[in-house]
Coordinates of C-alpha atoms and ligand atoms in Angstrom, one line a residue:
M1 CA 240.7 214.8 254.8
E2 CA 238.6 213.5 257.7
R3 CA 238.1 209.8 257.5
F4 CA 235.3 207.6 258.8
I5 CA 234.3 204.0 259.5
L6 CA 231.0 202.9 258.0
A7 CA 229.1 200.4 260.1
I8 CA 226.4 198.3 258.6
D9 CA 223.9 197.0 261.2
Q10 CA 221.6 194.5 259.6
G11 CA 219.1 193.7 262.3
T12 CA 216.0 191.6 262.5
T13 CA 213.6 194.5 262.0
S14 CA 215.7 197.1 260.3
T15 CA 218.9 197.7 258.3
R16 CA 221.1 200.6 259.4
A17 CA 224.2 202.4 258.2
I18 CA 226.1 204.6 260.7
L19 CA 229.3 206.7 260.1
F20 CA 231.7 206.9 263.0
D21 CA 234.5 209.4 263.3
R22 CA 237.8 208.7 265.2
Q23 CA 236.3 209.9 268.5
T24 CA 233.6 207.2 268.0
N25 CA 230.9 209.8 267.5
P26 CA 228.1 208.7 265.2
R27 CA 228.2 211.3 262.4
G28 CA 225.1 210.4 260.5
S29 CA 222.9 207.4 260.0
A30 CA 220.2 206.0 257.7
Q31 CA 217.7 203.2 258.4
K32 CA 215.2 201.1 256.5
E33 CA 212.6 198.8 258.1
L34 CA 212.7 195.1 257.0
P35 CA 209.4 193.4 256.2
Q36 CA 208.8 190.2 258.2
I37 CA 207.4 187.3 256.3
F38 CA 205.2 184.8 258.3
P39 CA 204.3 181.9 255.9
N40 CA 203.0 179.6 258.7
P41 CA 202.5 179.9 262.5
G42 CA 206.0 179.9 264.0
W43 CA 207.8 180.4 260.7
V44 CA 209.7 183.6 260.1
E45 CA 211.4 184.6 256.9
H46 CA 213.2 187.5 255.3
D47 CA 213.7 188.2 251.6
P48 CA 217.5 188.3 251.1
E49 CA 217.0 190.6 248.1
E50 CA 215.2 193.1 250.3
I51 CA 218.1 192.8 252.8
W52 CA 220.6 193.5 250.1
N53 CA 218.7 196.4 248.5
A54 CA 218.2 198.0 251.9
T55 CA 221.9 197.6 252.8
V56 CA 223.0 199.4 249.6
E57 CA 220.3 202.0 250.0
V58 CA 221.2 203.0 253.6
C59 CA 224.9 203.1 252.9
R60 CA 224.3 205.4 249.9
E61 CA 221.9 207.5 251.8
V62 CA 224.2 208.1 254.8
L63 CA 227.1 209.0 252.5
N64 CA 224.9 211.4 250.5
K65 CA 223.3 213.0 253.5
Q66 CA 226.6 213.7 255.1
N67 CA 228.2 214.6 251.8
I68 CA 231.0 212.1 252.3
A69 CA 232.7 210.4 249.4
A70 CA 233.5 206.7 249.4
E71 CA 237.2 207.7 249.4
S72 CA 236.7 209.2 252.9
V73 CA 235.5 205.9 254.3
A74 CA 238.6 204.1 255.7
S75 CA 236.7 200.8 256.0
I76 CA 233.4 199.0 256.5
G77 CA 232.4 196.9 259.4
I78 CA 229.3 194.6 259.3
T79 CA 227.2 193.4 262.2
N80 CA 224.1 191.4 261.8
Q81 CA 221.2 189.4 263.2
R82 CA 222.7 186.1 264.1
E83 CA 221.8 182.5 263.1
T84 CA 219.6 183.5 260.2
V85 CA 220.5 181.5 257.1
V86 CA 220.6 182.2 253.4
V87 CA 221.4 179.7 250.6
W88 CA 222.2 181.0 247.1
N89 CA 223.3 179.8 243.7
K90 CA 227.1 180.3 243.2
V91 CA 226.7 181.1 239.5
T92 CA 223.6 183.3 239.3
G93 CA 224.1 184.7 242.8
K94 CA 220.3 184.3 243.4
P95 CA 219.0 182.9 246.7
I96 CA 217.1 179.6 246.4
H97 CA 214.6 180.5 249.1
N98 CA 213.9 183.3 251.6
A99 CA 216.2 183.5 254.6
L100 CA 215.1 181.4 257.6
V101 CA 215.2 183.8 260.5
W102 CA 216.6 183.0 264.0
Q103 CA 213.1 183.2 265.4
D104 CA 211.8 180.5 263.1
R105 CA 210.6 177.4 264.9
R106 CA 209.9 175.1 261.9
T107 CA 212.8 172.8 262.8
A108 CA 211.6 172.2 266.4
E109 CA 210.8 168.5 265.7
H110 CA 214.2 167.9 264.0
C111 CA 215.8 169.2 267.2
E112 CA 213.5 167.1 269.4
S113 CA 214.4 164.0 267.5
L114 CA 218.1 164.7 267.7
R115 CA 217.7 165.2 271.4
S116 CA 215.8 161.9 271.8
E117 CA 218.7 160.2 270.0
G118 CA 220.9 161.5 272.8
K119 CA 222.9 164.0 270.7
E120 CA 222.6 167.1 272.8
A121 CA 225.5 166.6 275.1
L122 CA 227.9 166.1 272.2
V123 CA 226.5 169.1 270.4
T124 CA 226.8 171.3 273.4
E125 CA 230.3 170.1 274.2
K126 CA 231.5 171.1 270.7
T127 CA 229.5 174.2 270.1
G128 CA 228.7 175.7 273.5
L129 CA 225.0 175.9 272.3
L130 CA 221.8 173.9 272.9
L131 CA 219.8 171.8 270.4
D132 CA 217.3 174.4 269.5
P133 CA 215.7 175.6 266.2
Y134 CA 217.0 179.1 267.2
F135 CA 220.5 178.2 265.7
S136 CA 221.4 177.8 262.0
A137 CA 222.1 174.1 261.5
T138 CA 218.6 172.6 261.3
K139 CA 217.5 175.6 259.2
L140 CA 220.2 174.9 256.7
A141 CA 219.2 171.2 256.6
W142 CA 215.6 172.2 256.1
L143 CA 216.5 174.4 253.1
L144 CA 218.6 171.6 251.5
D145 CA 215.9 169.0 252.0
N146 CA 212.8 171.1 251.2
V147 CA 213.8 173.3 248.3
E148 CA 213.5 171.2 245.1
G149 CA 216.9 170.1 243.8
A150 CA 218.8 171.9 246.5
R151 CA 220.6 168.9 248.0
E152 CA 221.8 167.7 244.6
A153 CA 222.9 171.2 243.7
A154 CA 224.7 171.5 247.0
E155 CA 226.5 168.2 246.5
A156 CA 227.5 169.3 243.0
G157 CA 229.1 172.4 244.5
E158 CA 226.6 174.8 242.9
L159 CA 225.2 176.4 246.1
L160 CA 226.7 178.6 248.8
A161 CA 225.3 179.1 252.3
G162 CA 225.9 181.5 255.1
T163 CA 224.5 183.8 257.7
I164 CA 223.6 187.4 256.8
D165 CA 227.2 188.8 257.2
C166 CA 228.4 186.2 254.8
F167 CA 225.6 186.9 252.2
L168 CA 226.3 190.7 252.4
L169 CA 230.0 190.2 252.0
W170 CA 229.5 188.0 248.9
R171 CA 227.3 190.7 247.4
L172 CA 229.3 193.7 248.5
T173 CA 232.5 192.2 246.9
G174 CA 230.7 191.7 243.6
N175 CA 230.1 187.9 244.2
A176 CA 233.7 187.3 244.9
V177 CA 234.3 186.4 248.6
H178 CA 232.5 183.6 250.4
A179 CA 233.5 184.0 254.0
T180 CA 232.1 184.5 257.5
D181 CA 233.6 185.5 260.7
I182 CA 234.2 183.3 263.7
S183 CA 231.6 185.0 266.0
N184 CA 228.8 184.3 263.4
A185 CA 230.2 180.8 262.7
S186 CA 230.0 180.0 266.4
R187 CA 226.2 180.4 266.3
T188 CA 225.5 177.8 263.6
L189 CA 225.8 174.6 265.7
L190 CA 228.2 173.4 263.0
F191 CA 231.3 175.1 264.3
N192 CA 233.6 173.6 266.9
I193 CA 234.4 176.5 269.2
H194 CA 237.4 174.8 270.7
Q195 CA 239.1 173.5 267.6
K196 CA 237.8 176.5 265.6
N197 CA 236.7 174.7 262.5
W198 CA 233.6 173.3 260.8
D199 CA 233.1 170.0 262.5
A200 CA 232.7 166.9 260.3
E201 CA 230.8 165.0 263.0
L202 CA 228.3 167.9 263.4
L203 CA 227.9 168.2 259.7
E204 CA 226.9 164.6 259.7
I205 CA 224.6 164.8 262.7
F206 CA 222.6 167.7 261.1
G207 CA 221.8 165.7 258.0
N208 CA 225.0 165.5 256.1
I209 CA 225.5 169.1 255.3
P210 CA 228.1 169.3 252.4
L211 CA 231.2 171.2 253.6
A212 CA 231.4 172.8 250.2
V213 CA 228.3 175.0 250.9
L214 CA 229.9 176.5 254.0
P215 CA 232.0 179.7 253.9
E216 CA 235.6 180.1 255.0
V217 CA 235.8 181.2 258.6
R218 CA 237.9 184.3 259.3
P219 CA 238.7 186.4 262.4
T220 CA 236.2 189.1 263.3
A221 CA 238.8 191.8 262.4
D222 CA 240.3 190.8 259.0
S223 CA 240.7 192.0 255.5
F224 CA 237.6 190.4 254.1
G225 CA 237.6 192.0 250.7
K226 CA 236.7 195.3 248.9
T227 CA 233.3 196.6 247.8
D228 CA 232.6 196.5 244.1
P229 CA 233.5 200.0 242.9
E230 CA 230.1 200.3 241.1
L231 CA 228.3 200.3 244.4
F232 CA 229.5 203.4 246.2
G233 CA 231.6 205.2 243.6
A234 CA 234.9 203.8 244.8
S235 CA 236.1 200.5 246.3
I236 CA 235.9 200.4 250.1
P237 CA 237.7 197.7 252.2
I238 CA 235.6 195.5 254.4
D239 CA 237.7 194.9 257.5
G240 CA 235.3 193.6 260.2
M241 CA 232.3 191.3 260.6
I242 CA 230.8 190.3 263.9
G243 CA 227.4 189.1 265.3
D244 CA 225.2 191.7 266.9
Q245 CA 225.4 190.8 270.5
Q246 CA 229.2 190.2 270.4
A247 CA 229.5 193.6 268.6
A248 CA 227.6 195.3 271.4
T249 CA 229.9 193.6 274.0
F250 CA 232.9 195.0 272.2
G251 CA 231.3 198.4 271.6
Q252 CA 230.7 198.6 275.3
G253 CA 234.5 198.1 275.9
C254 CA 234.0 194.8 277.7
F255 CA 237.6 193.6 276.9
S256 CA 238.6 192.1 280.2
P257 CA 237.5 188.8 281.6
G258 CA 234.5 189.3 283.9
S259 CA 233.3 192.5 282.2
L260 CA 229.8 192.3 280.9
K261 CA 227.0 194.1 279.1
S262 CA 223.3 193.8 278.9
T263 CA 221.2 194.9 276.0
Y264 CA 217.5 195.8 276.4
G265 CA 215.7 195.8 273.1
T266 CA 212.9 193.5 272.2
G267 CA 214.5 190.9 274.5
C268 CA 217.4 191.1 277.0
F269 CA 220.8 189.7 276.2
V270 CA 223.6 189.5 278.8
L271 CA 227.1 188.6 277.6
M272 CA 230.1 188.2 279.8
N273 CA 233.7 188.2 278.5
T274 CA 235.4 185.0 279.8
G275 CA 238.7 185.8 278.1
E276 CA 240.6 183.0 276.4
E277 CA 238.7 180.3 278.3
A278 CA 235.5 178.8 276.9
V279 CA 233.6 178.5 280.2
S280 CA 230.9 175.8 280.0
S281 CA 227.7 176.3 282.0
N282 CA 225.8 174.0 284.3
N283 CA 222.8 176.4 284.1
R284 CA 222.1 176.2 280.4
M285 CA 223.8 179.5 279.6
L286 CA 225.5 179.5 276.2
T287 CA 229.2 179.5 275.6
T288 CA 230.1 181.4 272.4
I289 CA 233.0 183.1 270.6
A290 CA 233.0 186.8 271.2
W291 CA 235.6 187.9 268.7
Q292 CA 239.1 187.2 267.3
V293 CA 241.4 190.2 267.1
N294 CA 245.1 190.1 266.5
G295 CA 245.0 186.3 266.4
K296 CA 243.5 186.0 269.9
V297 CA 240.1 184.4 270.3
T298 CA 238.0 185.7 273.2
Y299 CA 235.0 183.7 274.5
A300 CA 231.8 184.8 276.2
M301 CA 229.0 183.4 278.3
E302 CA 225.6 184.4 277.1
G303 CA 222.1 184.4 278.7
S304 CA 218.9 185.8 277.4
A305 CA 215.4 186.6 278.5
F306 CA 212.9 186.6 275.7
S307 CA 210.8 189.6 276.8
A308 CA 212.1 193.1 277.8
G309 CA 211.0 195.9 275.5
S310 CA 208.3 193.6 274.1
T311 CA 206.6 193.6 277.6
M312 CA 206.3 197.4 277.2
Q313 CA 204.9 196.9 273.7
W314 CA 202.3 194.5 275.1
L315 CA 201.3 196.9 277.9
R316 CA 201.1 199.7 275.3
D317 CA 199.5 198.0 272.3
G318 CA 197.8 195.0 274.0
L319 CA 196.5 196.5 277.2
K320 CA 196.6 200.1 276.0
L321 CA 197.9 201.3 279.4
F322 CA 199.9 204.2 277.8
D323 CA 200.7 205.7 274.4
H324 CA 204.5 205.7 274.4
A325 CA 207.0 203.4 276.0
S326 CA 208.7 206.4 277.6
E327 CA 205.6 207.1 279.7
S328 CA 206.3 203.9 281.6
A329 CA 208.9 205.5 283.8
D330 CA 206.6 208.2 285.2
L331 CA 203.8 205.7 285.7
A332 CA 206.2 203.4 287.7
A333 CA 207.3 206.3 289.8
E334 CA 203.6 207.0 290.7
S335 CA 203.0 203.4 291.7
D336 CA 202.1 202.6 295.3
P337 CA 205.2 201.2 297.0
A338 CA 203.0 199.0 299.2
Q339 CA 201.8 197.1 296.1
R340 CA 203.7 193.9 295.5
V341 CA 202.5 193.1 292.0
H342 CA 204.5 190.7 289.8
L343 CA 204.2 190.5 286.0
I344 CA 205.9 187.4 284.6
P345 CA 206.4 188.0 280.9
A346 CA 206.5 184.3 279.9
F347 CA 204.6 185.2 276.6
T348 CA 206.6 182.5 274.7
G349 CA 207.9 180.5 277.7
L350 CA 210.8 181.3 279.9
G351 CA 214.5 181.3 278.9
A352 CA 217.5 180.9 281.2
P353 CA 217.7 179.8 283.9
W354 CA 214.2 178.4 283.9
W355 CA 214.1 177.0 280.3
D356 CA 210.4 176.2 280.3
P357 CA 208.9 176.7 276.8
Y358 CA 205.4 175.8 278.1
A359 CA 205.3 178.4 281.0
R360 CA 202.9 181.2 280.3
G361 CA 202.7 184.7 281.6
A362 CA 200.8 186.0 284.7
I363 CA 200.1 189.0 286.7
L364 CA 200.2 188.1 290.4
G365 CA 199.6 189.8 293.7
I366 CA 196.8 192.2 292.6
T367 CA 194.4 193.7 295.1
R368 CA 191.4 196.0 294.8
D369 CA 193.8 199.0 295.0
T370 CA 196.0 197.8 292.2
G371 CA 196.1 200.3 289.3
I372 CA 197.7 200.8 286.0
A373 CA 200.8 202.3 287.5
D374 CA 201.4 199.2 289.6
I375 CA 201.1 196.8 286.6
V376 CA 203.5 199.0 284.5
R377 CA 206.0 199.0 287.4
A378 CA 205.7 195.3 287.6
G379 CA 206.5 195.0 283.9
L380 CA 209.6 197.2 284.3
E381 CA 210.7 195.4 287.4
A382 CA 210.4 192.0 285.6
V383 CA 213.1 193.0 283.2
C384 CA 215.4 193.8 286.1
F385 CA 214.6 190.6 288.0
Q386 CA 215.3 188.6 284.9
T387 CA 218.7 190.3 284.5
R388 CA 219.4 189.2 288.1
D389 CA 218.4 185.6 287.3
L390 CA 220.9 185.6 284.4
L391 CA 223.7 187.1 286.5
D392 CA 223.0 184.7 289.3
A393 CA 223.2 181.8 286.9
M394 CA 226.5 183.1 285.6
A395 CA 227.7 183.4 289.2
L396 CA 226.7 179.8 289.8
D397 CA 228.8 178.9 286.8
G398 CA 231.8 180.4 288.6
A399 CA 231.8 183.9 286.9
G400 CA 231.8 185.7 290.2
Q401 CA 230.1 189.0 291.0
P402 CA 230.7 191.7 288.4
S403 CA 231.7 195.2 289.7
S404 CA 229.3 197.0 287.3
L405 CA 227.0 196.4 284.4
R406 CA 227.1 198.4 281.2
V407 CA 223.7 198.6 279.4
D408 CA 222.4 199.5 276.0
G409 CA 219.3 199.1 273.8
G410 CA 216.1 201.1 273.5
M411 CA 214.9 200.5 277.0
V412 CA 217.9 202.0 278.8
A413 CA 216.5 205.4 278.1
N414 CA 214.2 204.6 281.1
D415 CA 215.9 206.0 284.2
W416 CA 213.4 204.5 286.6
T417 CA 214.2 201.0 285.3
M418 CA 218.0 201.6 285.3
Q419 CA 217.8 202.7 289.0
F420 CA 215.7 199.6 289.9
L421 CA 218.2 197.4 288.0
A422 CA 221.1 198.8 290.0
N423 CA 219.0 198.3 293.2
I424 CA 218.1 194.7 292.5
L425 CA 221.6 193.7 291.2
G426 CA 223.5 195.6 294.0
I427 CA 226.0 196.9 291.5
P428 CA 226.3 200.2 289.6
V429 CA 224.6 200.3 286.2
E430 CA 226.4 202.3 283.5
R431 CA 224.7 203.8 280.5
P432 CA 227.1 205.1 277.7
S433 CA 226.5 208.2 275.7
V434 CA 226.7 206.3 272.4
T435 CA 223.9 203.7 272.8
E436 CA 224.5 202.5 269.2
T437 CA 227.0 200.0 270.7
T438 CA 226.2 197.2 268.2
A439 CA 227.2 199.4 265.2
L440 CA 230.1 200.8 267.1
G441 CA 231.4 197.2 267.8
A442 CA 231.3 196.5 264.1
A443 CA 233.1 199.8 263.4
A444 CA 235.7 198.8 266.0
M445 CA 236.5 195.5 264.2
A446 CA 237.0 197.4 260.9
G447 CA 238.8 200.3 262.5
L448 CA 241.3 198.0 264.4
Q449 CA 242.0 196.0 261.3
C450 CA 242.8 199.0 259.1
G451 CA 244.6 201.0 261.8
F452 CA 241.9 203.7 262.2
W453 CA 242.2 202.9 265.9
E454 CA 245.6 201.6 267.0
S455 CA 244.5 199.3 269.8
E456 CA 241.5 198.3 271.9
D457 CA 242.6 200.9 274.4
D458 CA 242.8 203.6 271.7
F459 CA 239.2 202.7 270.7
D460 CA 238.0 202.4 274.3
A461 CA 239.5 205.8 275.3
H462 CA 236.4 207.3 273.6
W463 CA 233.8 205.4 275.6
R464 CA 231.9 208.0 277.5
L465 CA 229.5 207.6 280.4
N466 CA 226.1 209.2 280.1
A467 CA 224.7 208.1 283.5
R468 CA 225.7 205.9 286.3
F469 CA 223.0 204.4 288.6
E470 CA 224.3 203.4 292.0
P471 CA 222.5 200.7 294.0
E472 CA 220.4 202.2 296.8
L473 CA 218.8 199.1 298.4
P474 CA 220.4 197.2 301.3
K475 CA 221.3 193.6 300.4
E476 CA 218.7 192.2 302.7
R477 CA 215.9 194.1 301.0
R478 CA 217.0 193.3 297.4
D479 CA 217.3 189.6 298.3
I480 CA 213.8 189.6 299.7
L481 CA 212.4 191.3 296.6
H482 CA 214.2 188.8 294.4
R483 CA 213.0 185.8 296.5
E484 CA 209.4 187.1 296.0
W485 CA 210.0 187.3 292.3
T486 CA 211.3 183.7 292.2
Q487 CA 208.3 182.5 294.1
A488 CA 206.0 184.3 291.6
V489 CA 207.9 182.8 288.6
Q490 CA 207.5 179.3 290.1
R491 CA 203.8 179.7 290.0
T492 CA 203.9 180.1 286.2
L493 CA 206.1 177.1 285.4
S494 CA 204.4 174.2 283.5
K495 CA 206.0 171.6 285.7
P496 CA 206.8 173.2 289.1
L497 CA 208.3 170.1 290.5
G498 CA 209.5 168.6 287.3
K499 CA 212.4 169.0 285.0
S500 CA 211.7 172.7 284.2
A501 CA 212.3 173.5 287.9
D502 CA 215.7 171.8 288.0
N503 CA 217.6 175.0 287.3
C504 CA 215.5 177.3 289.4
P505 CA 217.4 179.6 291.7
K506 CA 216.9 178.4 295.2
Ligands
ADP601 P1 215.3 196.1 268.9 O1 216.7 196.5 268.5 O2 215.1 194.8 269.5 O3 214.2 196.4 267.9 P2 215.5 198.6 270.5 O4 216.9 198.5 271.1 O5 215.3 199.6 269.4 O6 215.0 197.2 270.1 O7 214.5 199.0 271.7 C1 213.2 199.1 271.5 C2 212.4 198.5 272.6 O8 212.6 199.4 273.8 C3 210.9 198.5 272.4 O9 210.4 197.2 272.7 C4 210.3 199.6 273.3 O10 209.1 199.1 273.9 C5 211.4 199.7 274.4 N1 211.5 201.1 274.9 C6 211.9 202.2 274.2 N2 212.0 203.3 275.0 C7 211.6 202.9 276.3 C8 211.4 203.5 277.5 N3 211.6 204.8 277.7 N4 211.0 202.8 278.5 C9 210.7 201.4 278.4 N5 210.9 200.8 277.3 C10 211.3 201.5 276.2

């Protein structure tokens, strides 16, 4: 009987289930969109019941479609949108409020006040993260302090809290197991990534969060529990849980220190494996736990740019320059090479290494000859320049120059962009044939734990290249282009000579 790993990929905008065979081929998938709830400007919520129902639905659908019985599923691996928090009642199993999503900014003031109390250095030291509403801690505090009776119930041991992996595990095991994995825990601002435990001082700093609400923290590859047999017709072991960006890093086979991947979806996320060392950054990159397999914890350095595919969405839906994102490659190829237009996609400020929340976007360098194709090209180039900014920042932190970059996400279908990326980075860009690397990384955790794959090498033997883009620009030329980009970005900063410029590449 052929056996499979079922990966559950619970993302921000959709929930997916994908079956992988031993050769890491996706052998069927099902997907359901997830409604976004915006109760106030800057607030973003998800209904946990909707997440749960969609998860069960897509798992059943993919098994039915492929005519595969639950008995043929060796194991389940879960990957998920990170940082998003759910709090639920231990007895009824019901959430006390919608999940607060990672994008939610309602706790910005809480973060600001902790920063003004001088807490950021300590928090960063312990967690590798920054004091930002993006992470889970202030969201959890908000739920405990704003949902009626929540704090008392939490202190009485009646509530449980967790990120989406944790909530799904609890439900899938028939409300039996309250656990999370170390990669998700490392995104909460409550977990000490060096000592690898919930940190009493951090729990206190973030408003006396009761330890009792927090889940047990387990390795990313671990025997987490078994599904309730009622759900899929037989009980299936759950042997892996891992945050989405870490999963993509593993799915891309970035096992050795210095190897890195970049994901181009809505935004751009670069993660570099730093091995057993938690490398701290002087350029406000994040330090995070990548995974824990066979007892060994692997760390990563992470940097992100807020707008990648979303820039294409704006050009398509906002400016109506084309109908499909895929048309952008042909348009860019038609652009006049003499045009030096820059599009700075600072729609919601700029992330690393600029860190200027008040910067706003701009299109610079236009002349009477500038046309649609030139603006589209500038939008695609911006994604590549931003990747270079992130890699340069990592290099400043001592990461060195990588020998190649593995890419994934919706945007990597764009050959023109991948070629420009190789040109501007000066290293080859490798696109795998399975671009579902996030789900694959979750499958890997489960598959390694249950012996479906014997080792990392056994799993990685199946990584296949779809295309490799070799750099074609001389160093001098790519450095000039990058310098022009840097100058253009500086013109969009809110405080060109102030704090926000401190970290600018020179
Ligand atoms: P997410 O997981 O963040 O929802 P995906 O990985 O599915 O994102 O990628 C979708 C994004 O990629 C969209 O923002 C879309 O505009 C962009 N995209 C998809 N295909 C192309 C293409 N051929 N060229 C440029 N951008 C593209």
